[in-house]
Coordinates of C-alpha atoms and ligand atoms in Angstrom, one line a residue:
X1 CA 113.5 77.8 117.5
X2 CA 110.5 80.0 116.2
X3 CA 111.5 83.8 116.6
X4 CA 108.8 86.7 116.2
X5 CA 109.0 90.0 115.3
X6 CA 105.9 92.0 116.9
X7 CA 105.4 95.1 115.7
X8 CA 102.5 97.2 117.5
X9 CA 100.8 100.4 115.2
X10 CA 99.3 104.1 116.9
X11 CA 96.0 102.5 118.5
X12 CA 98.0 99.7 120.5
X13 CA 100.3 102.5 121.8
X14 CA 97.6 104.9 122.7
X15 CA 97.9 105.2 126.0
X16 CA 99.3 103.2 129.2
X17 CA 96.0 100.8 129.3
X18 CA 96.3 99.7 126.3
X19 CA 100.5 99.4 126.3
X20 CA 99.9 97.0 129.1
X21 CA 97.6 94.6 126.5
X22 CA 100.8 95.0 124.3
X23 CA 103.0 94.2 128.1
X24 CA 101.3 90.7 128.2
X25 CA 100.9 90.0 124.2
X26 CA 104.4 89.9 124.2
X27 CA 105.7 88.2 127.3
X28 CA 102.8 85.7 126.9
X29 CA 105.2 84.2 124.2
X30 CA 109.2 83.8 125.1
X31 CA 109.6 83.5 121.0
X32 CA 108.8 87.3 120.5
X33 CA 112.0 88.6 120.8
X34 CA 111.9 92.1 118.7
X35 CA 109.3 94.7 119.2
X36 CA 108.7 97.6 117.2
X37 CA 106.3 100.3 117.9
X38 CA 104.4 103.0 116.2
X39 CA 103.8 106.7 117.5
X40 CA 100.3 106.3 120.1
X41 CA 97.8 107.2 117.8
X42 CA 94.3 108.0 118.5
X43 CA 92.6 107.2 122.2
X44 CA 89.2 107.9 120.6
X45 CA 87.4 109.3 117.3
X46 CA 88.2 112.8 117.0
X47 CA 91.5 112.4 119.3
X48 CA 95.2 113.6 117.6
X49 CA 97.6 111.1 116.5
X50 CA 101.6 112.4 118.3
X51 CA 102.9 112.1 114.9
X52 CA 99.9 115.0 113.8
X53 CA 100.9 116.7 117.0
X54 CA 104.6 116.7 115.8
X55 CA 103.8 117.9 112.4
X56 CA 102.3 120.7 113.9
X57 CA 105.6 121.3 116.3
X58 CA 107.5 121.3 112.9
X59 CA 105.2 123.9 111.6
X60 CA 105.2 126.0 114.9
X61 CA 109.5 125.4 114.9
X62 CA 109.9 127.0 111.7
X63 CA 107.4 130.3 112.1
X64 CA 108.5 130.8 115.5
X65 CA 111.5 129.3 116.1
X66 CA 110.6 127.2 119.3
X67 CA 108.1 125.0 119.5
X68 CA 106.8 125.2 123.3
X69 CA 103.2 125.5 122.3
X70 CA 102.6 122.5 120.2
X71 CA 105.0 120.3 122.1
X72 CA 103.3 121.2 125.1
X73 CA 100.5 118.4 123.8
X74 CA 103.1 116.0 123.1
X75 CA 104.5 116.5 127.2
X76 CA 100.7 116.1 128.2
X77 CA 100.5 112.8 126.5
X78 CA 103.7 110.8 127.1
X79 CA 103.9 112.1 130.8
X80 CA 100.2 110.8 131.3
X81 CA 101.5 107.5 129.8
X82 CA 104.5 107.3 131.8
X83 CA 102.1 108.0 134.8
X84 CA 99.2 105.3 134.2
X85 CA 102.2 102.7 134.0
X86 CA 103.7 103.8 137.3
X87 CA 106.9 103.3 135.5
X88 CA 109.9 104.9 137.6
X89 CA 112.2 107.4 135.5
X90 CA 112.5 110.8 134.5
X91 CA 110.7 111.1 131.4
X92 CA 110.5 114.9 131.7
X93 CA 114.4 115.3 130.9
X94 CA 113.9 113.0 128.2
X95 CA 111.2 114.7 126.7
X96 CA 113.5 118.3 127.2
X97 CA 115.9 116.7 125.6
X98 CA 114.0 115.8 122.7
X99 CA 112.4 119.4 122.4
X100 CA 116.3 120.5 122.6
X101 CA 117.5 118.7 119.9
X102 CA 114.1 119.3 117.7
X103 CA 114.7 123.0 118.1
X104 CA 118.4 122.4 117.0
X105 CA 117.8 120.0 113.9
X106 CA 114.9 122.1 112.2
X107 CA 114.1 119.2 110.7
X108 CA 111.0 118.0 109.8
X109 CA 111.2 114.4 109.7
X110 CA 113.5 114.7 112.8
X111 CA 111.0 116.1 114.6
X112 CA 107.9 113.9 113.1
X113 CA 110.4 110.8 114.2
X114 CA 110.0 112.0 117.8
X115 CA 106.4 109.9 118.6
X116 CA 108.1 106.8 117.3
X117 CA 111.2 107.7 119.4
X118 CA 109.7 108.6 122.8
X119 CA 107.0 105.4 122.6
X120 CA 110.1 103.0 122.1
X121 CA 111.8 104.1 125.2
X122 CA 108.8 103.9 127.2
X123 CA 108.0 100.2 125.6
X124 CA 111.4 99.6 126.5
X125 CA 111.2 100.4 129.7
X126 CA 108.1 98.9 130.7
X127 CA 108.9 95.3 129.0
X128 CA 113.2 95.5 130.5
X129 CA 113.7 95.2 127.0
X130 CA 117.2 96.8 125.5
X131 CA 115.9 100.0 123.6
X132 CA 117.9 100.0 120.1
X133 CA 117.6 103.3 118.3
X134 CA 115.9 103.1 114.3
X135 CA 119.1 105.8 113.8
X136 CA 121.9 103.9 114.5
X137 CA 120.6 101.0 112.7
X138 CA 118.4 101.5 109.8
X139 CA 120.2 103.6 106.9
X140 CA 119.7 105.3 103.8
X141 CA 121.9 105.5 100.8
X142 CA 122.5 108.9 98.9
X143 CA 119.6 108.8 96.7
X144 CA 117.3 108.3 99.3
X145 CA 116.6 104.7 99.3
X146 CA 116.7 102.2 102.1
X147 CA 119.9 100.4 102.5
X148 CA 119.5 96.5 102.9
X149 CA 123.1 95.2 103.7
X150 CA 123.9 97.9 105.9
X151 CA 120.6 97.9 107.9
X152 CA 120.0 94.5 108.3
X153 CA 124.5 93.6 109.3
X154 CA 123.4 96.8 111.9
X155 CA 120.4 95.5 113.3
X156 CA 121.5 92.3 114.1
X157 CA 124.6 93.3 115.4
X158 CA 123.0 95.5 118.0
X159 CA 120.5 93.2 119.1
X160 CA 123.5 90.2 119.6
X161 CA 122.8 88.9 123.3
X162 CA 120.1 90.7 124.2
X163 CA 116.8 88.5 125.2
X164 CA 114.4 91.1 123.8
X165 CA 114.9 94.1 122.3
X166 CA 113.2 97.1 121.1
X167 CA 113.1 99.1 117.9
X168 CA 111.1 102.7 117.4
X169 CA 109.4 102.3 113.4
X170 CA 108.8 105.0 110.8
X171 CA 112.4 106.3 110.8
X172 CA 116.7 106.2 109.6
X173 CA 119.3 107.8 109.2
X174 CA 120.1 109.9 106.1
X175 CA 123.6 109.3 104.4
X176 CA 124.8 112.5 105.0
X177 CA 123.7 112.1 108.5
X178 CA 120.2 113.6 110.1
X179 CA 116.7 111.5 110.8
X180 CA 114.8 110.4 107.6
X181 CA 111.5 109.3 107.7
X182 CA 109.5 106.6 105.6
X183 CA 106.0 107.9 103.9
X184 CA 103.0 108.1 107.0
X185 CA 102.1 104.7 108.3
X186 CA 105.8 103.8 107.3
X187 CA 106.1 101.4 111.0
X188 CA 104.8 98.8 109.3
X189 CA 108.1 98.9 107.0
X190 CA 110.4 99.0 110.0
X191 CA 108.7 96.4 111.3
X192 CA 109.2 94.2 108.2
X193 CA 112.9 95.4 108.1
X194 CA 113.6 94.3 111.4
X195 CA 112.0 90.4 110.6
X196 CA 114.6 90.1 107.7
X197 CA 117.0 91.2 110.0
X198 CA 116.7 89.0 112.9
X199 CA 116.0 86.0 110.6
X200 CA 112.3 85.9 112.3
X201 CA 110.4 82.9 111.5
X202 CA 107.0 85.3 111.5
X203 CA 106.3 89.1 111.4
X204 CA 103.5 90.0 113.6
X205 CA 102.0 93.0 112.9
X206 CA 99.8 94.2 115.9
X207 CA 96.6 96.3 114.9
X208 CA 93.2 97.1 116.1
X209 CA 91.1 94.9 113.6
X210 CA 91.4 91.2 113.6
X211 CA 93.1 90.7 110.1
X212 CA 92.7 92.2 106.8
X213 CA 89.3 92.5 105.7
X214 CA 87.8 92.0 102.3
X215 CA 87.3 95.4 102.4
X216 CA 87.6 99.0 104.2
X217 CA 85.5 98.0 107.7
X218 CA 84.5 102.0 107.4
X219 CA 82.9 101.5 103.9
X220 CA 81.0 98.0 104.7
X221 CA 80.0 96.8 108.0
X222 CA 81.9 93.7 109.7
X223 CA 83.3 92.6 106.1
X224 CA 84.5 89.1 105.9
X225 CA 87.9 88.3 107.0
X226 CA 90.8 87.3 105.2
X227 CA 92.1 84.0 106.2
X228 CA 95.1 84.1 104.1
X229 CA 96.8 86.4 101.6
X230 CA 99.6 86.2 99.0
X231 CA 102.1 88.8 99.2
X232 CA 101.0 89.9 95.5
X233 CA 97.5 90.4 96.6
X234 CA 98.4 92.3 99.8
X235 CA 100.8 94.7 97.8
X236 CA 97.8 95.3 95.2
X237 CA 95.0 95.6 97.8
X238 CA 97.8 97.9 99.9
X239 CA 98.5 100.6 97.6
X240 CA 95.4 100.5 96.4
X241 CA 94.0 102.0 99.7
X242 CA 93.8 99.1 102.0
X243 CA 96.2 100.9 104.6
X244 CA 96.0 98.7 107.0
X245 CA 99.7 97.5 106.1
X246 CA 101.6 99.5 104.4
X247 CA 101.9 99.0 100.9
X248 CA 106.1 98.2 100.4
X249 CA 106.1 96.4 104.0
X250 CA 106.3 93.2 101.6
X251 CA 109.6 94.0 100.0
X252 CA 111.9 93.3 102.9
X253 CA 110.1 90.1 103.9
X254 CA 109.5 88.5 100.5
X255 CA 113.1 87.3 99.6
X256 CA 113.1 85.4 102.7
X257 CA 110.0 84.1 102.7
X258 CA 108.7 85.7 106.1
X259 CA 105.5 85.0 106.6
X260 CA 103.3 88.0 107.9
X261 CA 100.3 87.6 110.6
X262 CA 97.8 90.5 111.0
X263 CA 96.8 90.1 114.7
X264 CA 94.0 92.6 116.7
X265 CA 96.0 93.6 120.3
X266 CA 92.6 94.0 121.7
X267 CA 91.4 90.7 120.7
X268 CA 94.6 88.8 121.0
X269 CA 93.0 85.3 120.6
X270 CA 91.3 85.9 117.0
X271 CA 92.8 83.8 114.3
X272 CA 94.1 87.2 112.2
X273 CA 95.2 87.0 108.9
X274 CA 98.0 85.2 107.0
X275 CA 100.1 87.0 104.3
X276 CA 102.0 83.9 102.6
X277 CA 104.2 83.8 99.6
X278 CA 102.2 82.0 97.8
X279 CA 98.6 82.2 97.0
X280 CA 96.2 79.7 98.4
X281 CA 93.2 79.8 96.1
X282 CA 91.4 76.5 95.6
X283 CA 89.0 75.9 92.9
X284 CA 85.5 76.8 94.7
X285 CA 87.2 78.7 97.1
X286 CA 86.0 83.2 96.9
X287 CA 87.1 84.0 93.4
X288 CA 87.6 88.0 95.0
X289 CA 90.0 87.8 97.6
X290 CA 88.9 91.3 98.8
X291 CA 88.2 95.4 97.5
X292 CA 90.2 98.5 97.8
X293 CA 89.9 101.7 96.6
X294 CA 92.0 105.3 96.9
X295 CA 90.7 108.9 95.5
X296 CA 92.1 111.6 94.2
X297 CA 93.4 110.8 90.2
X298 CA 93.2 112.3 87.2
X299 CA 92.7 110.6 83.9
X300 CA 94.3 111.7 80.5
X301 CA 92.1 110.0 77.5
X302 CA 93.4 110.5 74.1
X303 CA 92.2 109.2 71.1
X304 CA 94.0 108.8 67.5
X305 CA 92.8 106.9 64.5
X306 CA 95.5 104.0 63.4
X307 CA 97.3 104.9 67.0
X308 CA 98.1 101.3 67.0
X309 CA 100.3 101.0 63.9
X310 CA 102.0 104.4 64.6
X311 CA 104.8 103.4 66.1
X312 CA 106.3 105.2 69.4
X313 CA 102.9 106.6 70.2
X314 CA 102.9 105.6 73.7
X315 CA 106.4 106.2 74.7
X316 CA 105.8 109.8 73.1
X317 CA 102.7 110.3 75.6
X318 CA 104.7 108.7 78.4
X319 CA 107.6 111.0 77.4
X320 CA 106.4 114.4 77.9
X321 CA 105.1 113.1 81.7
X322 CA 108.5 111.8 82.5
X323 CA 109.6 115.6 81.5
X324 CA 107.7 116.7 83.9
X325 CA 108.4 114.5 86.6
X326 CA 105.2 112.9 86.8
X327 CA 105.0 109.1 87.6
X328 CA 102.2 107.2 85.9
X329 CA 100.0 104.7 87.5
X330 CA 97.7 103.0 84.7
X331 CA 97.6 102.5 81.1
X332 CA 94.7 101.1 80.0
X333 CA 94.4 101.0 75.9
X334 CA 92.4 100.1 73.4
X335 CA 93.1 100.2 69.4
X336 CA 93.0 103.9 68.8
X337 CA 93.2 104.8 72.3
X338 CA 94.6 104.9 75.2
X339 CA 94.1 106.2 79.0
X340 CA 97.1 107.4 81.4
X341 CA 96.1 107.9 85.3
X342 CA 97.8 110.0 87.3
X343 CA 97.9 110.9 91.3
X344 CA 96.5 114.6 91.4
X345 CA 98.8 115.1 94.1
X346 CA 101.6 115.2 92.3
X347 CA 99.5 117.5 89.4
X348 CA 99.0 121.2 90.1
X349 CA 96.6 123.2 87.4
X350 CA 99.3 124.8 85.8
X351 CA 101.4 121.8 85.2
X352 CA 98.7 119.9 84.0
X353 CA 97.9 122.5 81.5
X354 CA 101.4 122.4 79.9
X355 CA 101.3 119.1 80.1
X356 CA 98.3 118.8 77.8
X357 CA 99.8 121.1 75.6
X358 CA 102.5 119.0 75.4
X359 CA 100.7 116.1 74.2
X360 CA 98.6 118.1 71.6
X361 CA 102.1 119.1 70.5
X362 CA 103.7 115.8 70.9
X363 CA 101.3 113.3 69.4
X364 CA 98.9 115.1 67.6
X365 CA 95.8 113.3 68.4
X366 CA 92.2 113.4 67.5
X367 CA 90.4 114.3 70.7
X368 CA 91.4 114.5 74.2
X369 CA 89.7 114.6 77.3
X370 CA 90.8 115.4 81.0
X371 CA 88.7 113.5 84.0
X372 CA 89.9 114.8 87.2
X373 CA 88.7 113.9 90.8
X374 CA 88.7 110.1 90.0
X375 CA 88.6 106.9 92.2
X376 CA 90.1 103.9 91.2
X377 CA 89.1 100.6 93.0
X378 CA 90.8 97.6 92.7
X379 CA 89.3 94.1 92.5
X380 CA 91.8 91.4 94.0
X381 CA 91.9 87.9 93.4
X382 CA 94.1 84.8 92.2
X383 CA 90.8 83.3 91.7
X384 CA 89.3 85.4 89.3
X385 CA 92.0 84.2 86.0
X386 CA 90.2 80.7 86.2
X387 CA 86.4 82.1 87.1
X388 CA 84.7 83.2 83.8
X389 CA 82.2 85.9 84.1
X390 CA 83.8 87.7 87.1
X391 CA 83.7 91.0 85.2
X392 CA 80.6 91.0 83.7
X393 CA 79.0 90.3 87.4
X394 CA 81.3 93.2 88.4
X395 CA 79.9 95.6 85.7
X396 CA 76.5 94.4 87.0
X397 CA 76.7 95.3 89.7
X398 CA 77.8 98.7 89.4
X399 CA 75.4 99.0 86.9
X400 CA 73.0 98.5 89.0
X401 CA 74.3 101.0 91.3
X402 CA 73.6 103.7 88.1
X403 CA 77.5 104.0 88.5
X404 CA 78.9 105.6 85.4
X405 CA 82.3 103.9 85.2
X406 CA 85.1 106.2 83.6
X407 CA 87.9 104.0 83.0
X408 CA 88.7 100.1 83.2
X409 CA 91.7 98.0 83.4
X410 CA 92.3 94.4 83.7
X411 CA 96.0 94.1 84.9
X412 CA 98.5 92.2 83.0
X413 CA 98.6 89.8 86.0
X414 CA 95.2 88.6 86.0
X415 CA 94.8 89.3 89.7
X416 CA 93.0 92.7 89.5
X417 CA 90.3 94.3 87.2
X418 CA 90.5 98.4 88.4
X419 CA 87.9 100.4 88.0
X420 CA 87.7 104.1 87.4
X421 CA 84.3 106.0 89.4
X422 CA 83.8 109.7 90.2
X423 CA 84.8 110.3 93.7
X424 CA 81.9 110.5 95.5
X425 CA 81.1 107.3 94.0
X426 CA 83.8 105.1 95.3
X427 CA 82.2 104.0 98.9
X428 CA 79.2 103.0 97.1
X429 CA 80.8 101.1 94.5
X430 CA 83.0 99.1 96.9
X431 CA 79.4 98.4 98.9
X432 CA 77.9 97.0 95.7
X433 CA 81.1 95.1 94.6
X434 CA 81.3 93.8 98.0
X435 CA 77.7 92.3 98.3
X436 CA 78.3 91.0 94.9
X437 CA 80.8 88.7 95.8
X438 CA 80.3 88.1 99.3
X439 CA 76.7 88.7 99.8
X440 CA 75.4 90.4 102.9
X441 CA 77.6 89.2 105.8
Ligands
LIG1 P1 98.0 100.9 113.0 O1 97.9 102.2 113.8 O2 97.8 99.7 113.9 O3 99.1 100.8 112.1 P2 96.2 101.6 110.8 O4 95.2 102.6 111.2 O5 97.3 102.0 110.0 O6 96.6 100.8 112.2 O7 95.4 100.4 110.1 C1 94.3 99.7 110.7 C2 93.0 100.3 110.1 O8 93.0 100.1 108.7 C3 91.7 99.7 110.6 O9 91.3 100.3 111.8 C4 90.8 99.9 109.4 O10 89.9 101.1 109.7 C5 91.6 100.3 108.2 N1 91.4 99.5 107.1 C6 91.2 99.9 105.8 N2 91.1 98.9 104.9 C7 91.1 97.8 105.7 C8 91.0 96.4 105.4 N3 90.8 95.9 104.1 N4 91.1 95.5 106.4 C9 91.3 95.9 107.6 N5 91.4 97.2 108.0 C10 91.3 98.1 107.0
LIG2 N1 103.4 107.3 113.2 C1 103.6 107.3 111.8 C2 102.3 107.8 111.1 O1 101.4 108.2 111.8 C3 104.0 105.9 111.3 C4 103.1 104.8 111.6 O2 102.2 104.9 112.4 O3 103.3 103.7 111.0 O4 102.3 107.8 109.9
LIG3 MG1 99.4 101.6 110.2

């Protein structure tokens, strides 16, 4: 028998109206069995997402020492919720209790857990669905990471007789006891964690666009949708700012083989996309499977004649970031040089000033140069190693866009070709990259 996981994000949970779409999506099929829900996001442009609001509870918790102010919003939204549904129970002691226990953790993902919390006992309630809380069942070890065995042995066990259940997303519990939350949009993880669970012969993943696009609908109008994906595509179009699934949502799916279906709640009957194991790409089918880019990096070039025969260079460079704590996200190298990008975010001035000194120290090299405020857009496709050509049309057509590009690198895997632009570049780039390979629809 076929079992589903469903797991809805912020826009399907907005409000009661559009909870009721998520009411008949899932009783419209006796195979989805698990539902797990996101924090309500946004109602309409401009509108707050609860997990914001809740940030700004933690923030008004720890000046202050209560949070009345900010949690006030919070009340506003889930007792309006509870209203439009006509459901009948006393969410107003629920919600005390949750402002109690906030004001007694201090915590921050605690309280940032809260939206998830609150919109799984409402689900619950509105579908009769046994309400199974993330904390008792999804764990973290010592050092932080997610614990399989123990999660998954959990989560089954609690959901043993039930007809349908549901879990909140986004959240654990620490080793040492106390919420811990994954990184934002982290729902789509739970979700995942909850089809390896449960054995689920599909994860659904509920949104409000009907599958994953070729690219960011916000940068290109209507792009084409992706039919299917392969899990390696998704997780390189995923971190690379397509955030429309969450970039390690693959991890607890992939050694089962789950398949994953991105479906549109408010247009249930489109086709969505399929995330396979797999890739699908037939000769003469799109060589780009689709376009994705993030801001917000900094590039180290260095250059050093006979770098190549000098042996240890690079794990010299790499070593003085690892001193410093700093991950590294490309390498792209030539003979006598060689390029590391890093995520600004994790860079402040002063750090990035010893760590330059470092280098100069380290390595000795012949010129260096620092490029901060960088895009980097990624290019995705198992079609592209068999297509010749597909990065001079690329270069093309950023050329043609008078797009100085900074910084290139073909992955090892021959499924990517990234791109570094200047910031304020990077919509523009996608645009041209996108008409490029898809033309004007
Ligand atoms: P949810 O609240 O359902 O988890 P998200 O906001 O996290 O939804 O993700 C859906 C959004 O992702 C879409 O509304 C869209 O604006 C954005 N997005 C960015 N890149 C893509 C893409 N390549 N395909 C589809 N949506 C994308
Ligand atoms: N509510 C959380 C966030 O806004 C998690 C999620 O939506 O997936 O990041
Ligand atoms: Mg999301």
């Amino acid at each position: 028998m076929a079992l589903k996981v469903c797991k809805f994000g912020g826009t399907s949970m907005a409000d009661g109206h559009t909870m009721i779409k998520v009411k008949n999506i899932v009783e419209s099929d006796p195979d989805r069995r698990y539902v797990v829900v996101s924090a309500p996001g946004k109602r309409f442009s401009g509108d707050t997402k609860v997990t914001d609001l809740l940030y700004k509870c933690h923030a008004e918790l720890t000046e202050h020492g209560d949070c009345k102010l900010a949690f006030a919003d919070v009340r506003r939204r889930f007792e309006g919720i509870v209203k439009e549904l006509n459901l009948d129970f006393d969410m107003a002691s629920v919600l005390d209790d949750t402002e109690r226990r906030m004001e007694e953790e201090r915590s921050e993902d605690f309280t940032a857990s809260r939206g998830e919390y609150l919109a799984a006992v409402v689900m619950a309630r509105l579908l009769g669905a046994k309400f199974i809380d993330a904390e008792d069942v999804v764990f973290f070890d010592e050092n932080g990471a997610f614990d399989d065995k123990k999660s998954y042995a959990a989560i089954a066990t609690a959901a043993e007789g039930a007809e349908r259940v549901v879990v909140p997303g986004f959240y654990g519990s620490r080793a040492g006891g106390g919420v811990k939350t994954f990184s934002r949009g982290g729902s789509d993880i739970s979700g995942a964690i909850v089809a390896r669970a449960a054995g689920a012969t599909v994860y659904e993943n509920w949104t409000d666009v009907s599958g994953f696009l070729a690219c960011d609908p916000r940068i290109v109008d209507s792009p084409r949708r992706i039919k299917t994906l392969s899990y390696k595509e998704l997780r390189e179009l995923s971190y690379m700012g397509a955030n429309v699934l969450h970039s390690e949502s693959i991890f607890p799916v992939r050694r089962a083989n789950i398949p994953i279906v991105i479906k549109n709640t408010f247009r249930p009957e489109d086709e969505g996309t399929s995330i396979l194991p797999i890739a699908q790409y037939k000769p003469g089918g799109s060589i780009v499977t689709g376009i994705a880019g993030k801001k917000n990096f900094t590039v180290i070039f260095i250059e050093k004649s006979h770098m190549n025969s000098e042996v240890g260079f690079i794990r010299k460079v790499l070593s003085v970031l690892e001193r410093f704590g700093v991950s590294v996200e490309h390498i792209p190298s030539g003979i006598d040089t060689m390029s590391v990008v890093l995520d600004s975010s994790a860079l402040d001035n002063f750090k990035l000033e010893q760590i330059l000194e470092c280098i100069k120290a380290e390595v000795e090299p012949d010129f260096m140069r620092v490029s901060e405020n960088i895009a980097l857009i990624a290019t995705v496709g198992h079609g592209m190693s068999s297509s010749v050509g597909t990065s001079a049309r690329l270069f093309k057509a950023l050329a043609e866009e008078g797009v100085n590009v900074k910084m290139i690198d073909q992955g090892s895997s021959e499924l990517n070709i990234i791109v570094g632009v200047k910031d304020e570049d990077m919509e523009k780039c996608i645009a041209a990259i996108y008409r490029e390979f898809f033309g004007n629809n």
